[in-house]
mmCIF file with all atom_site columns, C-alpha atoms in Angstrom:
data_model
loop_
_atom_site.group_PDB
_atom_site.id
_atom_site.type_symbol
_atom_site.label_atom_id
_atom_site.label_alt_id
_atom_site.label_comp_id
_atom_site.label_asym_id
_atom_site.label_entity_id
_atom_site.label_seq_id
_atom_site.pdbx_PDB_ins_code
_atom_site.Cartn_x
_atom_site.Cartn_y
_atom_site.Cartn_z
_atom_site.occupancy
_atom_site.B_iso_or_equiv
_atom_site.pdbx_formal_charge
_atom_site.auth_seq_id
_atom_site.auth_comp_id
_atom_site.auth_asym_id
_atom_site.auth_atom_id
_atom_site.pdbx_PDB_model_num
ATOM 1   C CA . UNK A 1 1   ? 0.000   0.000  0.000   1.00 54.00 ? 1   UNK A CA 1
ATOM 2   C CA . UNK A 1 2   ? 2.855   2.392  0.848   1.00 49.00 ? 2   UNK A CA 1
ATOM 3   C CA . UNK A 1 3   ? 4.485   1.668  -2.519  1.00 52.00 ? 3   UNK A CA 1
ATOM 4   C CA . UNK A 1 4   ? 1.218   2.419  -4.368  1.00 42.00 ? 4   UNK A CA 1
ATOM 5   C CA . UNK A 1 5   ? 0.881   5.696  -2.457  1.00 42.00 ? 5   UNK A CA 1
ATOM 6   C CA . UNK A 1 6   ? 4.454   6.611  -3.379  1.00 44.00 ? 6   UNK A CA 1
ATOM 7   C CA . UNK A 1 7   ? 3.775   5.908  -7.051  1.00 38.00 ? 7   UNK A CA 1
ATOM 8   C CA . UNK A 1 8   ? 0.581   7.976  -6.962  1.00 43.00 ? 8   UNK A CA 1
ATOM 9   C CA . UNK A 1 9   ? 2.405   10.894 -5.351  1.00 47.00 ? 9   UNK A CA 1
ATOM 10  C CA . UNK A 1 10  ? 5.164   10.711 -7.960  1.00 54.00 ? 10  UNK A CA 1
ATOM 11  C CA . UNK A 1 11  ? 2.641   10.646 -10.813 1.00 55.00 ? 11  UNK A CA 1
ATOM 12  C CA . UNK A 1 12  ? 0.782   13.601 -9.307  1.00 63.00 ? 12  UNK A CA 1
ATOM 13  C CA . UNK A 1 13  ? 4.018   15.558 -8.880  1.00 82.00 ? 13  UNK A CA 1
ATOM 14  C CA . UNK A 1 14  ? 4.992   14.936 -12.489 1.00 84.00 ? 14  UNK A CA 1
ATOM 15  C CA . UNK A 1 15  ? 1.569   15.969 -13.723 1.00 84.00 ? 15  UNK A CA 1
ATOM 16  C CA . UNK A 1 16  ? 1.710   19.178 -11.669 1.00 88.00 ? 16  UNK A CA 1
ATOM 17  C CA . UNK A 1 17  ? 5.166   19.950 -13.049 1.00 90.00 ? 17  UNK A CA 1
ATOM 18  C CA . UNK A 1 18  ? 3.895   19.394 -16.592 1.00 90.00 ? 18  UNK A CA 1
ATOM 19  C CA . UNK A 1 19  ? 0.928   21.698 -15.983 1.00 91.00 ? 19  UNK A CA 1
ATOM 20  C CA . UNK A 1 20  ? 3.299   24.395 -14.735 1.00 92.00 ? 20  UNK A CA 1
ATOM 21  C CA . UNK A 1 21  ? 5.362   24.014 -17.915 1.00 93.00 ? 21  UNK A CA 1
ATOM 22  C CA . UNK A 1 22  ? 2.229   24.340 -20.045 1.00 94.00 ? 22  UNK A CA 1
ATOM 23  C CA . UNK A 1 23  ? 1.126   27.431 -18.111 1.00 93.00 ? 23  UNK A CA 1
ATOM 24  C CA . UNK A 1 24  ? 4.555   29.043 -18.461 1.00 92.00 ? 24  UNK A CA 1
ATOM 25  C CA . UNK A 1 25  ? 4.532   28.424 -22.219 1.00 93.00 ? 25  UNK A CA 1
ATOM 26  C CA . UNK A 1 26  ? 0.993   29.784 -22.466 1.00 93.00 ? 26  UNK A CA 1
ATOM 27  C CA . UNK A 1 27  ? 1.936   32.979 -20.636 1.00 92.00 ? 27  UNK A CA 1
ATOM 28  C CA . UNK A 1 28  ? 4.857   33.527 -23.001 1.00 92.00 ? 28  UNK A CA 1
ATOM 29  C CA . UNK A 1 29  ? 2.803   32.909 -26.151 1.00 94.00 ? 29  UNK A CA 1
ATOM 30  C CA . UNK A 1 30  ? -0.327  34.775 -25.005 1.00 93.00 ? 30  UNK A CA 1
ATOM 31  C CA . UNK A 1 31  ? 1.853   37.704 -23.985 1.00 89.00 ? 31  UNK A CA 1
ATOM 32  C CA . UNK A 1 32  ? 3.660   37.780 -27.316 1.00 91.00 ? 32  UNK A CA 1
ATOM 33  C CA . UNK A 1 33  ? 0.776   37.412 -29.756 1.00 90.00 ? 33  UNK A CA 1
ATOM 34  C CA . UNK A 1 34  ? -2.433  37.636 -27.748 1.00 91.00 ? 34  UNK A CA 1
ATOM 35  C CA . UNK A 1 35  ? -4.898  35.054 -26.480 1.00 92.00 ? 35  UNK A CA 1
ATOM 36  C CA . UNK A 1 36  ? -7.223  35.066 -29.476 1.00 92.00 ? 36  UNK A CA 1
ATOM 37  C CA . UNK A 1 37  ? -4.410  34.628 -32.014 1.00 93.00 ? 37  UNK A CA 1
ATOM 38  C CA . UNK A 1 38  ? -2.928  31.646 -30.161 1.00 94.00 ? 38  UNK A CA 1
ATOM 39  C CA . UNK A 1 39  ? -3.898  28.048 -30.942 1.00 93.00 ? 39  UNK A CA 1
ATOM 40  C CA . UNK A 1 40  ? -3.601  24.956 -28.794 1.00 94.00 ? 40  UNK A CA 1
ATOM 41  C CA . UNK A 1 41  ? -1.273  23.582 -31.476 1.00 94.00 ? 41  UNK A CA 1
ATOM 42  C CA . UNK A 1 42  ? 1.154   26.430 -30.795 1.00 94.00 ? 42  UNK A CA 1
ATOM 43  C CA . UNK A 1 43  ? 1.018   25.857 -27.052 1.00 94.00 ? 43  UNK A CA 1
ATOM 44  C CA . UNK A 1 44  ? 1.621   22.124 -27.508 1.00 94.00 ? 44  UNK A CA 1
ATOM 45  C CA . UNK A 1 45  ? 4.602   22.861 -29.740 1.00 93.00 ? 45  UNK A CA 1
ATOM 46  C CA . UNK A 1 46  ? 5.913   25.438 -27.286 1.00 91.00 ? 46  UNK A CA 1
ATOM 47  C CA . UNK A 1 47  ? 6.057   22.908 -24.476 1.00 92.00 ? 47  UNK A CA 1
ATOM 48  C CA . UNK A 1 48  ? 7.059   19.933 -26.637 1.00 92.00 ? 48  UNK A CA 1
ATOM 49  C CA . UNK A 1 49  ? 3.853   17.916 -26.285 1.00 92.00 ? 49  UNK A CA 1
ATOM 50  C CA . UNK A 1 50  ? 1.491   16.392 -28.783 1.00 92.00 ? 50  UNK A CA 1
ATOM 51  C CA . UNK A 1 51  ? -1.913  18.023 -28.959 1.00 91.00 ? 51  UNK A CA 1
ATOM 52  C CA . UNK A 1 52  ? -3.730  14.977 -27.485 1.00 91.00 ? 52  UNK A CA 1
ATOM 53  C CA . UNK A 1 53  ? -1.264  14.971 -24.572 1.00 92.00 ? 53  UNK A CA 1
ATOM 54  C CA . UNK A 1 54  ? -1.836  18.683 -23.987 1.00 92.00 ? 54  UNK A CA 1
ATOM 55  C CA . UNK A 1 55  ? -5.589  18.042 -23.743 1.00 91.00 ? 55  UNK A CA 1
ATOM 56  C CA . UNK A 1 56  ? -4.832  15.582 -20.971 1.00 90.00 ? 56  UNK A CA 1
ATOM 57  C CA . UNK A 1 57  ? -3.709  18.536 -18.832 1.00 92.00 ? 57  UNK A CA 1
ATOM 58  C CA . UNK A 1 58  ? -6.001  21.318 -20.066 1.00 93.00 ? 58  UNK A CA 1
ATOM 59  C CA . UNK A 1 59  ? -9.243  20.846 -21.963 1.00 90.00 ? 59  UNK A CA 1
ATOM 60  C CA . UNK A 1 60  ? -9.082  24.074 -23.928 1.00 91.00 ? 60  UNK A CA 1
ATOM 61  C CA . UNK A 1 61  ? -7.571  27.529 -24.202 1.00 91.00 ? 61  UNK A CA 1
ATOM 62  C CA . UNK A 1 62  ? -10.136 29.101 -21.896 1.00 91.00 ? 62  UNK A CA 1
ATOM 63  C CA . UNK A 1 63  ? -9.219  26.706 -19.095 1.00 91.00 ? 63  UNK A CA 1
ATOM 64  C CA . UNK A 1 64  ? -5.612  27.814 -19.478 1.00 92.00 ? 64  UNK A CA 1
ATOM 65  C CA . UNK A 1 65  ? -6.592  31.473 -19.259 1.00 92.00 ? 65  UNK A CA 1
ATOM 66  C CA . UNK A 1 66  ? -8.769  30.882 -16.205 1.00 90.00 ? 66  UNK A CA 1
ATOM 67  C CA . UNK A 1 67  ? -5.944  29.008 -14.485 1.00 91.00 ? 67  UNK A CA 1
ATOM 68  C CA . UNK A 1 68  ? -3.549  31.901 -15.163 1.00 92.00 ? 68  UNK A CA 1
ATOM 69  C CA . UNK A 1 69  ? -6.011  34.381 -13.663 1.00 90.00 ? 69  UNK A CA 1
ATOM 70  C CA . UNK A 1 70  ? -6.747  32.106 -10.705 1.00 89.00 ? 70  UNK A CA 1
ATOM 71  C CA . UNK A 1 71  ? -3.084  31.589 -9.871  1.00 90.00 ? 71  UNK A CA 1
ATOM 72  C CA . UNK A 1 72  ? -2.358  35.327 -9.988  1.00 91.00 ? 72  UNK A CA 1
ATOM 73  C CA . UNK A 1 73  ? -5.372  36.213 -7.835  1.00 90.00 ? 73  UNK A CA 1
ATOM 74  C CA . UNK A 1 74  ? -4.670  33.460 -5.312  1.00 90.00 ? 74  UNK A CA 1
ATOM 75  C CA . UNK A 1 75  ? -1.013  34.411 -4.962  1.00 91.00 ? 75  UNK A CA 1
ATOM 76  C CA . UNK A 1 76  ? -1.831  38.114 -4.719  1.00 91.00 ? 76  UNK A CA 1
ATOM 77  C CA . UNK A 1 77  ? -4.407  37.558 -1.983  1.00 92.00 ? 77  UNK A CA 1
ATOM 78  C CA . UNK A 1 78  ? -2.154  35.181 -0.051  1.00 94.00 ? 78  UNK A CA 1
ATOM 79  C CA . UNK A 1 79  ? 0.779   37.588 -0.167  1.00 93.00 ? 79  UNK A CA 1
ATOM 80  C CA . UNK A 1 80  ? -1.444  40.540 0.725   1.00 94.00 ? 80  UNK A CA 1
ATOM 81  C CA . UNK A 1 81  ? -2.728  38.780 3.832   1.00 95.00 ? 81  UNK A CA 1
ATOM 82  C CA . UNK A 1 82  ? 0.781   37.808 4.886   1.00 96.00 ? 82  UNK A CA 1
ATOM 83  C CA . UNK A 1 83  ? 2.003   41.369 4.275   1.00 96.00 ? 83  UNK A CA 1
ATOM 84  C CA . UNK A 1 84  ? -0.787  42.941 6.329   1.00 96.00 ? 84  UNK A CA 1
ATOM 85  C CA . UNK A 1 85  ? -0.409  40.407 9.159   1.00 96.00 ? 85  UNK A CA 1
ATOM 86  C CA . UNK A 1 86  ? 3.350   41.032 9.387   1.00 97.00 ? 86  UNK A CA 1
ATOM 87  C CA . UNK A 1 87  ? 3.044   44.829 9.481   1.00 97.00 ? 87  UNK A CA 1
ATOM 88  C CA . UNK A 1 88  ? 3.471   46.699 12.763  1.00 96.00 ? 88  UNK A CA 1
ATOM 89  C CA . UNK A 1 89  ? 0.640   49.167 12.002  1.00 96.00 ? 89  UNK A CA 1
ATOM 90  C CA . UNK A 1 90  ? -2.154  49.472 9.447   1.00 97.00 ? 90  UNK A CA 1
ATOM 91  C CA . UNK A 1 91  ? -0.216  52.284 7.739   1.00 97.00 ? 91  UNK A CA 1
ATOM 92  C CA . UNK A 1 92  ? 2.876   50.076 7.462   1.00 97.00 ? 92  UNK A CA 1
ATOM 93  C CA . UNK A 1 93  ? 0.627   47.383 6.018   1.00 97.00 ? 93  UNK A CA 1
ATOM 94  C CA . UNK A 1 94  ? -0.707  49.760 3.356   1.00 97.00 ? 94  UNK A CA 1
ATOM 95  C CA . UNK A 1 95  ? 2.789   50.891 2.406   1.00 97.00 ? 95  UNK A CA 1
ATOM 96  C CA . UNK A 1 96  ? 4.208   47.357 2.341   1.00 97.00 ? 96  UNK A CA 1
ATOM 97  C CA . UNK A 1 97  ? 1.242   46.163 0.299   1.00 96.00 ? 97  UNK A CA 1
ATOM 98  C CA . UNK A 1 98  ? 1.794   48.828 -2.346  1.00 97.00 ? 98  UNK A CA 1
ATOM 99  C CA . UNK A 1 99  ? 5.523   48.088 -2.488  1.00 97.00 ? 99  UNK A CA 1
ATOM 100 C CA . UNK A 1 100 ? 4.790   44.388 -2.868  1.00 95.00 ? 100 UNK A CA 1
ATOM 101 C CA . UNK A 1 101 ? 2.314   45.092 -5.644  1.00 95.00 ? 101 UNK A CA 1
ATOM 102 C CA . UNK A 1 102 ? 4.793   47.213 -7.596  1.00 97.00 ? 102 UNK A CA 1
ATOM 103 C CA . UNK A 1 103 ? 7.540   44.603 -7.225  1.00 96.00 ? 103 UNK A CA 1
ATOM 104 C CA . UNK A 1 104 ? 5.233   41.763 -8.231  1.00 95.00 ? 104 UNK A CA 1
ATOM 105 C CA . UNK A 1 105 ? 3.930   43.674 -11.242 1.00 95.00 ? 105 UNK A CA 1
ATOM 106 C CA . UNK A 1 106 ? 7.379   44.757 -12.438 1.00 95.00 ? 106 UNK A CA 1
ATOM 107 C CA . UNK A 1 107 ? 8.773   41.248 -12.079 1.00 94.00 ? 107 UNK A CA 1
ATOM 108 C CA . UNK A 1 108 ? 5.789   39.608 -13.816 1.00 93.00 ? 108 UNK A CA 1
ATOM 109 C CA . UNK A 1 109 ? 4.963   42.088 -16.567 1.00 92.00 ? 109 UNK A CA 1
ATOM 110 C CA . UNK A 1 110 ? 4.148   39.425 -19.154 1.00 90.00 ? 110 UNK A CA 1
ATOM 111 C CA . UNK A 1 111 ? 1.808   37.675 -16.752 1.00 90.00 ? 111 UNK A CA 1
ATOM 112 C CA . UNK A 1 112 ? 0.077   40.888 -15.694 1.00 90.00 ? 112 UNK A CA 1
ATOM 113 C CA . UNK A 1 113 ? -0.273  41.990 -19.314 1.00 90.00 ? 113 UNK A CA 1
ATOM 114 C CA . UNK A 1 114 ? -2.441  38.925 -19.909 1.00 92.00 ? 114 UNK A CA 1
ATOM 115 C CA . UNK A 1 115 ? -4.505  39.515 -16.782 1.00 88.00 ? 115 UNK A CA 1
ATOM 116 C CA . UNK A 1 116 ? -5.187  43.161 -17.586 1.00 88.00 ? 116 UNK A CA 1
ATOM 117 C CA . UNK A 1 117 ? -5.637  42.897 -21.349 1.00 89.00 ? 117 UNK A CA 1
ATOM 118 C CA . UNK A 1 118 ? -7.354  39.542 -21.954 1.00 89.00 ? 118 UNK A CA 1
ATOM 119 C CA . UNK A 1 119 ? -10.174 39.741 -19.413 1.00 84.00 ? 119 UNK A CA 1
ATOM 120 C CA . UNK A 1 120 ? -12.819 40.230 -22.105 1.00 84.00 ? 120 UNK A CA 1
ATOM 121 C CA . UNK A 1 121 ? -12.007 36.752 -23.432 1.00 86.00 ? 121 UNK A CA 1
ATOM 122 C CA . UNK A 1 122 ? -13.557 35.169 -20.339 1.00 82.00 ? 122 UNK A CA 1
ATOM 123 C CA . UNK A 1 123 ? -17.212 34.173 -20.344 1.00 78.00 ? 123 UNK A CA 1
ATOM 124 C CA . UNK A 1 124 ? -19.555 36.185 -18.079 1.00 79.00 ? 124 UNK A CA 1
ATOM 125 C CA . UNK A 1 125 ? -19.847 33.467 -15.413 1.00 78.00 ? 125 UNK A CA 1
ATOM 126 C CA . UNK A 1 126 ? -16.092 32.944 -15.202 1.00 74.00 ? 126 UNK A CA 1
ATOM 127 C CA . UNK A 1 127 ? -15.407 36.680 -15.212 1.00 76.00 ? 127 UNK A CA 1
ATOM 128 C CA . UNK A 1 128 ? -17.826 37.188 -12.318 1.00 80.00 ? 128 UNK A CA 1
ATOM 129 C CA . UNK A 1 129 ? -16.223 34.368 -10.321 1.00 79.00 ? 129 UNK A CA 1
ATOM 130 C CA . UNK A 1 130 ? -12.777 35.900 -10.742 1.00 81.00 ? 130 UNK A CA 1
ATOM 131 C CA . UNK A 1 131 ? -14.119 39.354 -9.958  1.00 82.00 ? 131 UNK A CA 1
ATOM 132 C CA . UNK A 1 132 ? -15.303 38.106 -6.576  1.00 84.00 ? 132 UNK A CA 1
ATOM 133 C CA . UNK A 1 133 ? -11.766 36.975 -5.799  1.00 83.00 ? 133 UNK A CA 1
ATOM 134 C CA . UNK A 1 134 ? -10.284 40.255 -6.986  1.00 85.00 ? 134 UNK A CA 1
ATOM 135 C CA . UNK A 1 135 ? -12.673 42.114 -4.703  1.00 90.00 ? 135 UNK A CA 1
ATOM 136 C CA . UNK A 1 136 ? -11.351 40.121 -1.763  1.00 91.00 ? 136 UNK A CA 1
ATOM 137 C CA . UNK A 1 137 ? -7.930  41.673 -2.388  1.00 91.00 ? 137 UNK A CA 1
ATOM 138 C CA . UNK A 1 138 ? -9.430  45.165 -2.703  1.00 94.00 ? 138 UNK A CA 1
ATOM 139 C CA . UNK A 1 139 ? -11.554 44.645 0.423   1.00 95.00 ? 139 UNK A CA 1
ATOM 140 C CA . UNK A 1 140 ? -8.464  43.696 2.435   1.00 95.00 ? 140 UNK A CA 1
ATOM 141 C CA . UNK A 1 141 ? -6.749  46.887 1.291   1.00 96.00 ? 141 UNK A CA 1
ATOM 142 C CA . UNK A 1 142 ? -9.853  48.959 2.072   1.00 97.00 ? 142 UNK A CA 1
ATOM 143 C CA . UNK A 1 143 ? -10.294 47.439 5.547   1.00 97.00 ? 143 UNK A CA 1
ATOM 144 C CA . UNK A 1 144 ? -6.651  48.199 6.386   1.00 97.00 ? 144 UNK A CA 1
ATOM 145 C CA . UNK A 1 145 ? -7.062  51.783 5.173   1.00 97.00 ? 145 UNK A CA 1
ATOM 146 C CA . UNK A 1 146 ? -10.181 52.204 7.308   1.00 97.00 ? 146 UNK A CA 1
ATOM 147 C CA . UNK A 1 147 ? -8.305  50.892 10.359  1.00 97.00 ? 147 UNK A CA 1
ATOM 148 C CA . UNK A 1 148 ? -5.574  53.461 9.774   1.00 97.00 ? 148 UNK A CA 1
ATOM 149 C CA . UNK A 1 149 ? -8.060  56.307 9.347   1.00 96.00 ? 149 UNK A CA 1
ATOM 150 C CA . UNK A 1 150 ? -9.987  55.255 12.472  1.00 95.00 ? 150 UNK A CA 1
ATOM 151 C CA . UNK A 1 151 ? -6.783  55.565 14.476  1.00 94.00 ? 151 UNK A CA 1
ATOM 152 C CA . UNK A 1 152 ? -6.100  59.048 13.100  1.00 93.00 ? 152 UNK A CA 1
ATOM 153 C CA . UNK A 1 153 ? -9.342  61.067 13.170  1.00 91.00 ? 153 UNK A CA 1
ATOM 154 C CA . UNK A 1 154 ? -7.408  64.207 12.185  1.00 91.00 ? 154 UNK A CA 1
ATOM 155 C CA . UNK A 1 155 ? -6.848  62.756 8.693   1.00 91.00 ? 155 UNK A CA 1
ATOM 156 C CA . UNK A 1 156 ? -9.408  63.562 6.030   1.00 87.00 ? 156 UNK A CA 1
ATOM 157 C CA . UNK A 1 157 ? -9.595  61.936 2.615   1.00 91.00 ? 157 UNK A CA 1
ATOM 158 C CA . UNK A 1 158 ? -11.077 63.907 -0.253  1.00 90.00 ? 158 UNK A CA 1
ATOM 159 C CA . UNK A 1 159 ? -12.697 60.698 -1.514  1.00 95.00 ? 159 UNK A CA 1
ATOM 160 C CA . UNK A 1 160 ? -14.171 57.492 -0.130  1.00 96.00 ? 160 UNK A CA 1
ATOM 161 C CA . UNK A 1 161 ? -11.730 54.784 1.024   1.00 96.00 ? 161 UNK A CA 1
ATOM 162 C CA . UNK A 1 162 ? -12.870 52.542 -1.835  1.00 95.00 ? 162 UNK A CA 1
ATOM 163 C CA . UNK A 1 163 ? -12.088 55.174 -4.455  1.00 96.00 ? 163 UNK A CA 1
ATOM 164 C CA . UNK A 1 164 ? -8.715  55.859 -2.834  1.00 97.00 ? 164 UNK A CA 1
ATOM 165 C CA . UNK A 1 165 ? -7.878  52.147 -2.897  1.00 96.00 ? 165 UNK A CA 1
ATOM 166 C CA . UNK A 1 166 ? -8.820  51.839 -6.566  1.00 95.00 ? 166 UNK A CA 1
ATOM 167 C CA . UNK A 1 167 ? -6.711  54.903 -7.370  1.00 96.00 ? 167 UNK A CA 1
ATOM 168 C CA . UNK A 1 168 ? -3.674  53.418 -5.613  1.00 97.00 ? 168 UNK A CA 1
ATOM 169 C CA . UNK A 1 169 ? -4.084  49.996 -7.202  1.00 95.00 ? 169 UNK A CA 1
ATOM 170 C CA . UNK A 1 170 ? -4.611  51.525 -10.618 1.00 94.00 ? 170 UNK A CA 1
ATOM 171 C CA . UNK A 1 171 ? -1.338  53.431 -10.291 1.00 96.00 ? 171 UNK A CA 1
ATOM 172 C CA . UNK A 1 172 ? 0.785   50.497 -9.134  1.00 96.00 ? 172 UNK A CA 1
ATOM 173 C CA . UNK A 1 173 ? -0.787  47.950 -11.475 1.00 94.00 ? 173 UNK A CA 1
ATOM 174 C CA . UNK A 1 174 ? -0.107  50.139 -14.495 1.00 94.00 ? 174 UNK A CA 1
ATOM 175 C CA . UNK A 1 175 ? 3.649   49.765 -13.968 1.00 95.00 ? 175 UNK A CA 1
ATOM 176 C CA . UNK A 1 176 ? 3.504   46.618 -16.111 1.00 93.00 ? 176 UNK A CA 1
ATOM 177 C CA . UNK A 1 177 ? 3.064   48.979 -19.069 1.00 93.00 ? 177 UNK A CA 1
ATOM 178 C CA . UNK A 1 178 ? 5.985   51.308 -18.566 1.00 94.00 ? 178 UNK A CA 1
ATOM 179 C CA . UNK A 1 179 ? 8.540   49.794 -16.175 1.00 95.00 ? 179 UNK A CA 1
ATOM 180 C CA . UNK A 1 180 ? 11.861  48.851 -17.793 1.00 93.00 ? 180 UNK A CA 1
ATOM 181 C CA . UNK A 1 181 ? 14.383  46.612 -16.003 1.00 92.00 ? 181 UNK A CA 1
ATOM 182 C CA . UNK A 1 182 ? 17.188  48.640 -17.598 1.00 93.00 ? 182 UNK A CA 1
ATOM 183 C CA . UNK A 1 183 ? 15.966  51.804 -15.870 1.00 91.00 ? 183 UNK A CA 1
ATOM 184 C CA . UNK A 1 184 ? 17.638  53.513 -12.903 1.00 94.00 ? 184 UNK A CA 1
ATOM 185 C CA . UNK A 1 185 ? 15.425  51.978 -10.191 1.00 93.00 ? 185 UNK A CA 1
ATOM 186 C CA . UNK A 1 186 ? 14.868  48.441 -8.999  1.00 96.00 ? 186 UNK A CA 1
ATOM 187 C CA . UNK A 1 187 ? 11.247  47.316 -8.549  1.00 97.00 ? 187 UNK A CA 1
ATOM 188 C CA . UNK A 1 188 ? 11.626  47.665 -4.768  1.00 97.00 ? 188 UNK A CA 1
ATOM 189 C CA . UNK A 1 189 ? 13.022  51.194 -5.039  1.00 97.00 ? 189 UNK A CA 1
ATOM 190 C CA . UNK A 1 190 ? 10.254  52.183 -7.413  1.00 97.00 ? 190 UNK A CA 1
ATOM 191 C CA . UNK A 1 191 ? 7.683   50.574 -5.129  1.00 97.00 ? 191 UNK A CA 1
ATOM 192 C CA . UNK A 1 192 ? 8.862   52.571 -2.124  1.00 97.00 ? 192 UNK A CA 1
ATOM 193 C CA . UNK A 1 193 ? 8.794   55.832 -4.076  1.00 97.00 ? 193 UNK A CA 1
ATOM 194 C CA . UNK A 1 194 ? 5.303   55.180 -5.421  1.00 98.00 ? 194 UNK A CA 1
ATOM 195 C CA . UNK A 1 195 ? 3.959   54.051 -2.046  1.00 98.00 ? 195 UNK A CA 1
ATOM 196 C CA . UNK A 1 196 ? 5.301   57.178 -0.324  1.00 97.00 ? 196 UNK A CA 1
ATOM 197 C CA . UNK A 1 197 ? 3.777   59.422 -2.986  1.00 97.00 ? 197 UNK A CA 1
ATOM 198 C CA . UNK A 1 198 ? 0.389   57.705 -2.997  1.00 97.00 ? 198 UNK A CA 1
ATOM 199 C CA . UNK A 1 199 ? 0.120   57.575 0.794   1.00 97.00 ? 199 UNK A CA 1
ATOM 200 C CA . UNK A 1 200 ? 1.403   61.089 1.431   1.00 95.00 ? 200 UNK A CA 1
ATOM 201 C CA . UNK A 1 201 ? -2.142  62.360 1.995   1.00 94.00 ? 201 UNK A CA 1
ATOM 202 C CA . UNK A 1 202 ? -2.773  59.878 4.806   1.00 95.00 ? 202 UNK A CA 1
ATOM 203 C CA . UNK A 1 203 ? 0.508   59.968 6.683   1.00 91.00 ? 203 UNK A CA 1
ATOM 204 C CA . UNK A 1 204 ? -0.193  60.997 10.288  1.00 78.00 ? 204 UNK A CA 1
ATOM 205 C CA . UNK A 1 205 ? 2.176   63.978 9.996   1.00 71.00 ? 205 UNK A CA 1
ATOM 206 C CA . UNK A 1 206 ? 0.902   65.450 6.735   1.00 49.00 ? 206 UNK A CA 1
ATOM 207 C CA . UNK A 1 207 ? -2.634  64.226 6.103   1.00 43.00 ? 207 UNK A CA 1
ATOM 208 C CA . UNK A 1 208 ? -5.031  66.322 4.103   1.00 43.00 ? 208 UNK A CA 1
ATOM 209 C CA . UNK A 1 209 ? -6.563  68.946 6.366   1.00 38.00 ? 209 UNK A CA 1
ATOM 210 C CA . UNK A 1 210 ? -3.957  68.423 9.091   1.00 37.00 ? 210 UNK A CA 1
ATOM 211 C CA . UNK A 1 211 ? -1.449  71.053 10.075  1.00 33.00 ? 211 UNK A CA 1
ATOM 212 C CA . UNK A 1 212 ? 2.097   70.346 8.953   1.00 34.00 ? 212 UNK A CA 1
ATOM 213 C CA . UNK A 1 213 ? 4.696   70.493 11.733  1.00 33.00 ? 213 UNK A CA 1
ATOM 214 C CA . UNK A 1 214 ? 6.545   73.808 12.019  1.00 28.00 ? 214 UNK A CA 1
#
């Protein structure tokens, strides 16, 4: 029985590794030529599999796209929770979360390009399911912002927390479009600069409506 279990685990591990290879090839090809212009034949060739073998791992192109979205959303939410939990204060959590998001986006530009530009290729039911998971990330950010504001009643936002969160995420997510690894800043350096700029209006010392120290 132990030997059978070992064999099953090995088979499962190999299958998971093969799926990761297929996903990596799909990200590269989707990113280069777009989801709609890519065929399953091209993905099979890119990973060195026959088409029937590829269908053993993924039934169709849409399943591949959904898996890419799911993996990104799951990892983002997991890392966001860990980042917030490890922070000393809600403000530190907000700053660290923005830095993390910039770093992740800059280091995974091809992946994020697919997530931001191929969403319309998902069917309505699948899109709604993924939207629920994306909202969980945004809700975590919003809840942390509200905790920070509750602890600093002298701070006043010129917009609702939800709008502020969407503004911040829009700014950091867009780095996939313009960040260049050959530029003068590392992703972490850029992340810190962007986080400081975006959160300047809610820092306890210089919040909107608060008096700056003399």
